[in-house]
GROMACS .gro file of C-alpha atoms in nm:
model
  208
    1MET     CA    1  -0.821   0.627  -1.650
    2LYS     CA    2  -1.185   0.529  -1.619
    3ILE     CA    3  -1.436   0.297  -1.772
    4LYS     CA    4  -1.798   0.372  -1.847
    5TYR     CA    5  -2.063   0.260  -2.093
    6VAL     CA    6  -2.081   0.460  -2.415
    7GLY     CA    7  -2.261   0.245  -2.672
    8PRO     CA    8  -2.240   0.049  -2.998
    9LYS     CA    9  -1.975   0.105  -3.264
   10PRO     CA   10  -2.026   0.435  -3.448
   11VAL     CA   11  -2.044   0.442  -3.826
   12ILE     CA   12  -1.925   0.785  -3.937
   13SER     CA   13  -1.979   0.927  -4.283
   14HIS     CA   14  -2.000   1.264  -4.458
   15THR     CA   15  -2.377   1.255  -4.423
   16SER     CA   16  -2.443   1.119  -4.075
   17ILE     CA   17  -2.338   0.933  -3.762
   18SER     CA   18  -2.513   0.599  -3.713
   19PHE     CA   19  -2.448   0.301  -3.489
   20ASP     CA   20  -2.387  -0.066  -3.560
   21MET     CA   21  -2.610  -0.235  -3.303
   22ASN     CA   22  -2.433  -0.568  -3.363
   23LYS     CA   23  -2.106  -0.421  -3.230
   24GLU     CA   24  -2.187  -0.366  -2.863
   25ASP     CA   25  -1.959  -0.178  -2.626
   26LYS     CA   26  -1.737  -0.435  -2.445
   27TYR     CA   27  -1.822  -0.256  -2.123
   28VAL     CA   28  -2.145  -0.456  -2.098
   29TYR     CA   29  -1.945  -0.777  -2.046
   30LEU     CA   30  -1.699  -0.641  -1.792
   31ASN     CA   31  -1.916  -0.697  -1.485
   32ILE     CA   32  -1.942  -1.070  -1.562
   33ALA     CA   33  -1.574  -1.097  -1.657
   34ALA     CA   34  -1.457  -0.927  -1.337
   35GLN     CA   35  -1.683  -1.140  -1.116
   36LEU     CA   36  -1.566  -1.454  -1.295
   37ILE     CA   37  -1.204  -1.359  -1.223
   38GLU     CA   38  -1.287  -1.318  -0.854
   39ALA     CA   39  -1.476  -1.647  -0.851
   40LEU     CA   40  -1.199  -1.847  -1.019
   41ASP     CA   41  -0.894  -1.687  -0.860
   42GLN     CA   42  -0.914  -1.894  -0.541
   43GLU     CA   43  -0.730  -2.167  -0.355
   44TYR     CA   44  -0.842  -2.504  -0.493
   45LEU     CA   45  -0.798  -2.865  -0.393
   46GLU     CA   46  -0.725  -3.110  -0.670
   47ASP     CA   47  -0.992  -3.305  -0.856
   48LYS     CA   48  -1.282  -3.118  -0.701
   49THR     CA   49  -1.595  -2.943  -0.821
   50TYR     CA   50  -1.663  -2.592  -0.689
   51ASN     CA   51  -1.974  -2.377  -0.691
   52ARG     CA   52  -1.952  -1.999  -0.712
   53VAL     CA   53  -2.217  -1.729  -0.746
   54LEU     CA   54  -2.217  -1.425  -0.978
   55ASP     CA   55  -2.496  -1.219  -0.829
   56THR     CA   56  -2.372  -0.864  -0.782
   57THR     CA   57  -2.338  -0.553  -0.994
   58LEU     CA   58  -1.988  -0.414  -0.950
   59SER     CA   59  -1.911  -0.045  -0.970
   60ASP     CA   60  -1.667   0.080  -1.233
   61ARG     CA   61  -1.408   0.133  -0.960
   62GLU     CA   62  -1.456  -0.222  -0.827
   63MET     CA   63  -1.414  -0.371  -1.174
   64LEU     CA   64  -1.094  -0.176  -1.234
   65SER     CA   65  -0.960  -0.271  -0.891
   66ILE     CA   66  -1.004  -0.643  -0.964
   67LEU     CA   67  -0.799  -0.608  -1.281
   68GLU     CA   68  -0.536  -0.361  -1.160
   69LYS     CA   69  -0.428  -0.570  -0.862
   70ARG     CA   70  -0.368  -0.873  -1.088
   71CYS     CA   71  -0.208  -0.696  -1.385
   72PRO     CA   72   0.102  -0.490  -1.289
   73ASN     CA   73   0.128  -0.318  -1.629
   74PHE     CA   74  -0.246  -0.256  -1.661
   75ASP     CA   75  -0.227   0.125  -1.697
   76GLU     CA   76   0.057   0.094  -1.948
   77LEU     CA   77  -0.147  -0.141  -2.166
   78VAL     CA   78  -0.450   0.087  -2.160
   79ASN     CA   79  -0.246   0.402  -2.229
   80LYS     CA   80  -0.075   0.233  -2.523
   81THR     CA   81  -0.415   0.149  -2.670
   82ASN     CA   82  -0.534   0.504  -2.607
   83HIS     CA   83  -0.239   0.654  -2.795
   84SER     CA   84  -0.293   0.413  -3.083
   85VAL     CA   85  -0.658   0.511  -3.120
   86GLU     CA   86  -0.575   0.882  -3.094
   87HIS     CA   87  -0.334   0.834  -3.385
   88GLU     CA   88  -0.600   0.644  -3.581
   89ILE     CA   89  -0.852   0.926  -3.530
   90GLU     CA   90  -0.600   1.184  -3.649
   91GLU     CA   91  -0.531   0.974  -3.959
   92ASN     CA   92  -0.904   0.949  -4.032
   93ILE     CA   93  -0.937   1.327  -4.005
   94GLN     CA   94  -0.640   1.372  -4.237
   95ARG     CA   95  -0.783   1.127  -4.492
   96ALA     CA   96  -1.115   1.309  -4.479
   97HIS     CA   97  -0.935   1.638  -4.543
   98GLU     CA   98  -0.746   1.490  -4.841
   99ASN     CA   99  -1.044   1.306  -4.990
  100THR     CA  100  -1.067   1.387  -5.361
  101ILE     CA  101  -1.418   1.250  -5.411
  102LEU     CA  102  -1.606   1.457  -5.156
  103SER     CA  103  -1.688   1.823  -5.196
  104ASP     CA  104  -1.535   2.076  -4.956
  105GLU     CA  105  -1.865   2.094  -4.768
  106GLU     CA  106  -1.887   1.713  -4.741
  107LYS     CA  107  -1.528   1.690  -4.620
  108GLU     CA  108  -1.599   1.950  -4.355
  109VAL     CA  109  -1.905   1.756  -4.235
  110LEU     CA  110  -1.704   1.431  -4.223
  111GLU     CA  111  -1.422   1.593  -4.026
  112THR     CA  112  -1.673   1.747  -3.787
  113ASN     CA  113  -1.848   1.412  -3.735
  114ILE     CA  114  -1.519   1.237  -3.659
  115LYS     CA  115  -1.424   1.506  -3.407
  116LEU     CA  116  -1.769   1.490  -3.246
  117MET     CA  117  -1.720   1.118  -3.181
  118HIS     CA  118  -1.362   1.152  -3.056
  119ASP     CA  119  -1.431   1.092  -2.684
  120TYR     CA  120  -1.687   0.821  -2.764
  121ILE     CA  121  -1.435   0.630  -2.978
  122ILE     CA  122  -1.158   0.666  -2.718
  123GLN     CA  123  -1.381   0.536  -2.438
  124ARG     CA  124  -1.495   0.237  -2.644
  125SER     CA  125  -1.132   0.150  -2.712
  126ILE     CA  126  -1.047   0.173  -2.342
  127ASN     CA  127  -1.342  -0.050  -2.255
  128LYS     CA  128  -1.233  -0.300  -2.520
  129ARG     CA  129  -0.874  -0.304  -2.395
  130VAL     CA  130  -0.989  -0.355  -2.035
  131TYR     CA  131  -1.218  -0.639  -2.143
  132TYR     CA  132  -0.947  -0.825  -2.331
  133CYS     CA  133  -0.710  -0.770  -2.040
  134ALA     CA  134  -0.972  -0.946  -1.826
  135MET     CA  135  -0.985  -1.232  -2.077
  136GLY     CA  136  -0.608  -1.267  -2.059
  137LEU     CA  137  -0.625  -1.287  -1.680
  138LEU     CA  138  -0.900  -1.550  -1.698
  139ALA     CA  139  -0.695  -1.756  -1.943
  140ASP     CA  140  -0.395  -1.738  -1.707
  141ILE     CA  141  -0.607  -1.850  -1.411
  142VAL     CA  142  -0.759  -2.141  -1.604
  143GLN     CA  143  -0.415  -2.268  -1.704
  144ARG     CA  144  -0.245  -2.201  -1.370
  145ASP     CA  145  -0.512  -2.376  -1.164
  146HIS     CA  146  -0.588  -2.650  -1.419
  147ILE     CA  147  -0.957  -2.558  -1.436
  148ASP     CA  148  -1.098  -2.796  -1.694
  149LEU     CA  149  -1.468  -2.702  -1.686
  150ILE     CA  150  -1.662  -2.380  -1.627
  151THR     CA  151  -2.041  -2.395  -1.628
  152LEU     CA  152  -2.267  -2.087  -1.628
  153PRO     CA  153  -2.641  -2.026  -1.671
  154MET     CA  154  -2.722  -1.979  -2.037
  155LYS     CA  155  -2.749  -1.601  -2.060
  156GLN     CA  156  -2.634  -1.388  -2.352
  157TYR     CA  157  -2.355  -1.206  -2.165
  158TYR     CA  158  -2.232  -1.525  -1.996
  159PHE     CA  159  -2.213  -1.701  -2.330
  160HIS     CA  160  -2.025  -1.410  -2.485
  161VAL     CA  161  -1.764  -1.406  -2.206
  162LEU     CA  162  -1.703  -1.780  -2.229
  163HIS     CA  163  -1.684  -1.758  -2.608
  164THR     CA  164  -1.421  -1.484  -2.581
  165LEU     CA  165  -1.231  -1.685  -2.321
  166GLN     CA  166  -1.236  -1.981  -2.559
  167GLY     CA  167  -1.083  -1.766  -2.831
  168THR     CA  168  -0.818  -1.634  -2.592
  169LEU     CA  169  -0.712  -1.985  -2.489
  170VAL     CA  170  -0.686  -2.095  -2.852
  171LYS     CA  171  -0.449  -1.803  -2.921
  172GLU     CA  172  -0.203  -1.898  -2.645
  173LYS     CA  173   0.157  -1.974  -2.747
  174VAL     CA  174   0.067  -2.338  -2.690
  175PRO     CA  175  -0.298  -2.340  -2.808
  176ILE     CA  176  -0.546  -2.478  -2.555
  177ASP     CA  177  -0.813  -2.701  -2.706
  178THR     CA  178  -1.160  -2.621  -2.576
  179GLU     CA  179  -1.523  -2.714  -2.626
  180LEU     CA  180  -1.808  -2.466  -2.577
  181LYS     CA  181  -2.157  -2.610  -2.559
  182VAL     CA  182  -2.510  -2.531  -2.446
  183PHE     CA  183  -2.705  -2.799  -2.263
  184GLU     CA  184  -3.023  -2.848  -2.062
  185LYS     CA  185  -3.034  -2.979  -1.707
  186GLU     CA  186  -3.349  -3.003  -1.495
  187HIS     CA  187  -3.536  -2.781  -1.743
  188GLU     CA  188  -3.273  -2.505  -1.728
  189LEU     CA  189  -3.022  -2.408  -1.995
  190PHE     CA  190  -2.651  -2.384  -1.920
  191VAL     CA  191  -2.337  -2.303  -2.116
  192SER     CA  192  -2.009  -2.476  -2.040
  193LEU     CA  193  -1.650  -2.430  -2.148
  194LYS     CA  194  -1.451  -2.752  -2.131
  195VAL     CA  195  -1.073  -2.723  -2.144
  196VAL     CA  196  -0.975  -3.039  -2.327
  197ASN     CA  197  -0.596  -3.056  -2.342
  198ILE     CA  198  -0.505  -2.900  -2.009
  199LEU     CA  199  -0.299  -3.117  -1.773
  200ALA     CA  200  -0.511  -3.420  -1.692
  201HIS     CA  201  -0.415  -3.438  -1.325
  202ASN     CA  202  -0.518  -3.203  -1.046
  203THR     CA  203  -0.808  -3.056  -1.241
  204ARG     CA  204  -1.094  -2.844  -1.101
  205LYS     CA  205  -1.450  -2.789  -1.219
  206VAL     CA  206  -1.627  -2.464  -1.137
  207HIS     CA  207  -2.004  -2.416  -1.156
  208ILE     CA  208  -2.145  -2.064  -1.132
   0.00000   0.00000   0.00000
């Protein structure tokens, strides 16, 4: 299993293959997510503020290593997703073949376009599964270590990762109330995720 960048979500039709530029490949957020896991998964003293730095570009192997060593069933989760997407692709090909609106030539083009994008679609699904696995790990760390505030520089990818983490915490069996906000300090913009209803004692604040 490997991860690599492929690109935005493909939009496949009987006339063309285009790309939805608003649906970016989750791969682009993995470097930040993996570094954030490494930064947060540390020994902490209670009621303290910690500063960490995200300043490296991890290799694909390094990103996978960070996740694999913390998630025992990591490969199983990814393979399950892979099989599911393979099945979905086969169903799309079958539906194209059985389409009663398109001409035989149009159906053939649609089937060909789907097959052409097979590996692309599979890789995007793997990247997405790995990303959400990282979000699950981050949510576990936040709850385990009672981290009640994470502050990052206001950059697009940082904001996206914290926004996804917020959504992951809300979906926990016992939903975690959070507050995501952008603020200015000393003429610089920051984004922070405040965990509101985590245990009030022994909390930690982490600034990146």
